[in-house]
């Protein structure tokens, strides 16, 4: 299977370092067999904390393979930024969905599921299911 058939994943954090680290962790835990298109979109263009519509749109375009893009966010204003982009209608690739999931666990579940060739609905469901993961 080529990465051209895989759902793309964008990880939006207020911190570039957090977004990049979670992307690396998720890809590492998914194994090396399939290269899931994952892009971090963290911080602002100037390297500060916050979110950037431009960075999110560029990340989504970079992972779009025509079968859907799942966007996971860390905190409230990241959600609002993605919702605003989705409302504009032409800033993000077609079939881009904001996924309600915990950031780290959801990202790992999304990337692992996408690596199997699952469709966008299955990737979203796996990420959302991460809310139920118990630690004790």
PDB file of C-alpha atoms in Angstrom:
ATOM      1  CA  UNK A   1       0.000   0.000   0.000  1.00  0.00           C
ATOM      2  CA  UNK A   2       1.332   3.446  -0.855  1.00  0.00           C
ATOM      3  CA  UNK A   3       0.900   6.550   1.256  1.00  0.00           C
ATOM      4  CA  UNK A   4      -1.251   7.881  -1.581  1.00  0.00           C
ATOM      5  CA  UNK A   5      -4.090   5.761  -0.215  1.00  0.00           C
ATOM      6  CA  UNK A   6      -3.820   6.884   3.394  1.00  0.00           C
ATOM      7  CA  UNK A   7      -5.768   9.393   5.461  1.00  0.00           C
ATOM      8  CA  UNK A   8      -3.636  12.407   6.334  1.00  0.00           C
ATOM      9  CA  UNK A   9      -3.318  13.632   9.900  1.00  0.00           C
ATOM     10  CA  UNK A  10      -2.618  17.159  11.157  1.00  0.00           C
ATOM     11  CA  UNK A  11      -1.655  17.783  14.776  1.00  0.00           C
ATOM     12  CA  UNK A  12      -2.405  21.338  15.925  1.00  0.00           C
ATOM     13  CA  UNK A  13      -0.780  22.511  19.143  1.00  0.00           C
ATOM     14  CA  UNK A  14      -0.040  25.884  20.657  1.00  0.00           C
ATOM     15  CA  UNK A  15       3.595  24.779  20.683  1.00  0.00           C
ATOM     16  CA  UNK A  16       5.630  23.825  17.622  1.00  0.00           C
ATOM     17  CA  UNK A  17       7.735  21.507  19.774  1.00  0.00           C
ATOM     18  CA  UNK A  18       4.720  19.704  21.222  1.00  0.00           C
ATOM     19  CA  UNK A  19       3.115  19.221  17.798  1.00  0.00           C
ATOM     20  CA  UNK A  20       6.356  17.897  16.301  1.00  0.00           C
ATOM     21  CA  UNK A  21       7.044  15.608  19.262  1.00  0.00           C
ATOM     22  CA  UNK A  22       3.553  14.102  19.258  1.00  0.00           C
ATOM     23  CA  UNK A  23       3.818  13.560  15.484  1.00  0.00           C
ATOM     24  CA  UNK A  24       7.165  11.790  15.923  1.00  0.00           C
ATOM     25  CA  UNK A  25       5.834   9.674  18.803  1.00  0.00           C
ATOM     26  CA  UNK A  26       2.715   8.620  16.900  1.00  0.00           C
ATOM     27  CA  UNK A  27       4.666   7.756  13.751  1.00  0.00           C
ATOM     28  CA  UNK A  28       7.245   5.852  15.787  1.00  0.00           C
ATOM     29  CA  UNK A  29       4.614   3.801  17.593  1.00  0.00           C
ATOM     30  CA  UNK A  30       2.805   3.043  14.329  1.00  0.00           C
ATOM     31  CA  UNK A  31       5.854   1.124  13.146  1.00  0.00           C
ATOM     32  CA  UNK A  32       7.945   1.535  10.079  1.00  0.00           C
ATOM     33  CA  UNK A  33       5.904  -0.434   7.575  1.00  0.00           C
ATOM     34  CA  UNK A  34       3.760   2.353   6.161  1.00  0.00           C
ATOM     35  CA  UNK A  35       4.569   6.052   6.133  1.00  0.00           C
ATOM     36  CA  UNK A  36       1.356   7.771   7.234  1.00  0.00           C
ATOM     37  CA  UNK A  37       1.230  11.408   6.098  1.00  0.00           C
ATOM     38  CA  UNK A  38       1.371  13.327   9.390  1.00  0.00           C
ATOM     39  CA  UNK A  39       2.118  17.028   9.751  1.00  0.00           C
ATOM     40  CA  UNK A  40       2.528  19.097  12.890  1.00  0.00           C
ATOM     41  CA  UNK A  41       1.065  22.611  12.886  1.00  0.00           C
ATOM     42  CA  UNK A  42       2.251  24.144  16.099  1.00  0.00           C
ATOM     43  CA  UNK A  43       2.739  27.660  17.321  1.00  0.00           C
ATOM     44  CA  UNK A  44       2.828  30.795  15.238  1.00  0.00           C
ATOM     45  CA  UNK A  45       4.808  31.746  12.153  1.00  0.00           C
ATOM     46  CA  UNK A  46       7.208  33.686  14.367  1.00  0.00           C
ATOM     47  CA  UNK A  47       7.905  30.676  16.567  1.00  0.00           C
ATOM     48  CA  UNK A  48       5.760  31.791  19.492  1.00  0.00           C
ATOM     49  CA  UNK A  49       2.985  30.020  21.337  1.00  0.00           C
ATOM     50  CA  UNK A  50      -0.430  30.112  19.701  1.00  0.00           C
ATOM     51  CA  UNK A  51      -2.061  28.826  16.548  1.00  0.00           C
ATOM     52  CA  UNK A  52      -1.777  29.900  12.945  1.00  0.00           C
ATOM     53  CA  UNK A  53      -4.407  29.496  10.247  1.00  0.00           C
ATOM     54  CA  UNK A  54      -1.644  29.600   7.649  1.00  0.00           C
ATOM     55  CA  UNK A  55       0.399  26.829   9.293  1.00  0.00           C
ATOM     56  CA  UNK A  56      -2.689  24.650   9.735  1.00  0.00           C
ATOM     57  CA  UNK A  57      -3.777  25.104   6.104  1.00  0.00           C
ATOM     58  CA  UNK A  58      -0.265  24.360   4.827  1.00  0.00           C
ATOM     59  CA  UNK A  59      -0.018  21.241   7.011  1.00  0.00           C
ATOM     60  CA  UNK A  60      -3.396  19.971   5.796  1.00  0.00           C
ATOM     61  CA  UNK A  61      -2.424  20.531   2.160  1.00  0.00           C
ATOM     62  CA  UNK A  62       0.853  18.668   2.724  1.00  0.00           C
ATOM     63  CA  UNK A  63      -0.854  15.497   4.028  1.00  0.00           C
ATOM     64  CA  UNK A  64      -3.871  15.460   1.712  1.00  0.00           C
ATOM     65  CA  UNK A  65      -3.870  12.337  -0.449  1.00  0.00           C
ATOM     66  CA  UNK A  66      -7.480  12.728  -1.567  1.00  0.00           C
ATOM     67  CA  UNK A  67      -9.009  10.322   0.969  1.00  0.00           C
ATOM     68  CA  UNK A  68      -9.476  12.699   3.885  1.00  0.00           C
ATOM     69  CA  UNK A  69      -7.583  14.656   6.500  1.00  0.00           C
ATOM     70  CA  UNK A  70      -8.097  14.230  10.251  1.00  0.00           C
ATOM     71  CA  UNK A  71      -7.178  17.266  12.361  1.00  0.00           C
ATOM     72  CA  UNK A  72      -6.511  16.848  16.087  1.00  0.00           C
ATOM     73  CA  UNK A  73      -6.006  19.833  18.385  1.00  0.00           C
ATOM     74  CA  UNK A  74      -4.665  20.445  21.862  1.00  0.00           C
ATOM     75  CA  UNK A  75      -6.590  23.360  23.420  1.00  0.00           C
ATOM     76  CA  UNK A  76      -9.648  25.553  22.911  1.00  0.00           C
ATOM     77  CA  UNK A  77      -8.372  28.274  20.613  1.00  0.00           C
ATOM     78  CA  UNK A  78      -6.793  25.662  18.343  1.00  0.00           C
ATOM     79  CA  UNK A  79     -10.271  24.164  17.978  1.00  0.00           C
ATOM     80  CA  UNK A  80     -11.701  27.595  17.175  1.00  0.00           C
ATOM     81  CA  UNK A  81      -9.009  28.248  14.556  1.00  0.00           C
ATOM     82  CA  UNK A  82      -9.701  24.933  12.807  1.00  0.00           C
ATOM     83  CA  UNK A  83     -13.471  25.511  12.971  1.00  0.00           C
ATOM     84  CA  UNK A  84     -12.995  28.942  11.371  1.00  0.00           C
ATOM     85  CA  UNK A  85     -10.931  27.401   8.572  1.00  0.00           C
ATOM     86  CA  UNK A  86     -13.561  24.731   7.988  1.00  0.00           C
ATOM     87  CA  UNK A  87     -16.312  27.378   7.915  1.00  0.00           C
ATOM     88  CA  UNK A  88     -14.476  29.337   5.231  1.00  0.00           C
ATOM     89  CA  UNK A  89     -14.800  26.269   3.043  1.00  0.00           C
ATOM     90  CA  UNK A  90     -11.826  26.749   0.752  1.00  0.00           C
ATOM     91  CA  UNK A  91      -8.867  26.944   3.142  1.00  0.00           C
ATOM     92  CA  UNK A  92      -8.603  23.220   3.895  1.00  0.00           C
ATOM     93  CA  UNK A  93      -8.707  20.204   1.563  1.00  0.00           C
ATOM     94  CA  UNK A  94     -12.079  18.610   0.850  1.00  0.00           C
ATOM     95  CA  UNK A  95     -13.008  15.940   3.380  1.00  0.00           C
ATOM     96  CA  UNK A  96     -11.062  17.540   6.237  1.00  0.00           C
ATOM     97  CA  UNK A  97     -12.553  16.775   9.646  1.00  0.00           C
ATOM     98  CA  UNK A  98     -11.867  18.172  13.086  1.00  0.00           C
ATOM     99  CA  UNK A  99     -11.622  15.144  15.386  1.00  0.00           C
ATOM    100  CA  UNK A 100     -12.819  15.299  18.996  1.00  0.00           C
ATOM    101  CA  UNK A 101     -10.095  13.263  20.700  1.00  0.00           C
ATOM    102  CA  UNK A 102      -7.405  13.563  23.338  1.00  0.00           C
ATOM    103  CA  UNK A 103      -4.309  15.026  21.711  1.00  0.00           C
ATOM    104  CA  UNK A 104      -1.570  12.498  22.465  1.00  0.00           C
ATOM    105  CA  UNK A 105      -3.549   9.265  22.772  1.00  0.00           C
ATOM    106  CA  UNK A 106      -5.863  10.270  19.923  1.00  0.00           C
ATOM    107  CA  UNK A 107      -2.943  11.098  17.650  1.00  0.00           C
ATOM    108  CA  UNK A 108      -1.361   7.713  18.282  1.00  0.00           C
ATOM    109  CA  UNK A 109      -4.643   5.888  17.657  1.00  0.00           C
ATOM    110  CA  UNK A 110      -5.277   7.916  14.496  1.00  0.00           C
ATOM    111  CA  UNK A 111      -1.834   7.287  13.027  1.00  0.00           C
ATOM    112  CA  UNK A 112      -1.847   3.576  13.891  1.00  0.00           C
ATOM    113  CA  UNK A 113      -5.322   3.180  12.365  1.00  0.00           C
ATOM    114  CA  UNK A 114      -4.436   5.196   9.264  1.00  0.00           C
ATOM    115  CA  UNK A 115      -1.376   2.974   8.781  1.00  0.00           C
ATOM    116  CA  UNK A 116      -3.723   0.026   8.191  1.00  0.00           C
ATOM    117  CA  UNK A 117      -5.325   1.808   5.237  1.00  0.00           C
ATOM    118  CA  UNK A 118      -8.520   2.563   7.179  1.00  0.00           C
ATOM    119  CA  UNK A 119     -10.857   5.269   5.897  1.00  0.00           C
ATOM    120  CA  UNK A 120     -11.405   8.666   7.532  1.00  0.00           C
ATOM    121  CA  UNK A 121     -14.418   7.497   9.571  1.00  0.00           C
ATOM    122  CA  UNK A 122     -12.391   4.650  11.098  1.00  0.00           C
ATOM    123  CA  UNK A 123      -9.453   6.949  11.832  1.00  0.00           C
ATOM    124  CA  UNK A 124     -11.807   9.428  13.550  1.00  0.00           C
ATOM    125  CA  UNK A 125     -13.480   6.661  15.552  1.00  0.00           C
ATOM    126  CA  UNK A 126     -10.162   5.238  16.737  1.00  0.00           C
ATOM    127  CA  UNK A 127      -8.943   8.666  17.831  1.00  0.00           C
ATOM    128  CA  UNK A 128     -12.205   9.467  19.642  1.00  0.00           C
ATOM    129  CA  UNK A 129     -12.171   6.078  21.351  1.00  0.00           C
ATOM    130  CA  UNK A 130      -8.935   7.143  23.045  1.00  0.00           C
ATOM    131  CA  UNK A 131     -11.121   9.095  25.504  1.00  0.00           C
ATOM    132  CA  UNK A 132     -11.987   5.743  27.071  1.00  0.00           C
ATOM    133  CA  UNK A 133      -8.388   4.610  27.686  1.00  0.00           C
ATOM    134  CA  UNK A 134      -7.944   4.020  31.401  1.00  0.00           C
ATOM    135  CA  UNK A 135      -4.579   4.311  33.092  1.00  0.00           C
ATOM    136  CA  UNK A 136      -5.484   2.762  36.432  1.00  0.00           C
TER     137      UNK A 136
END
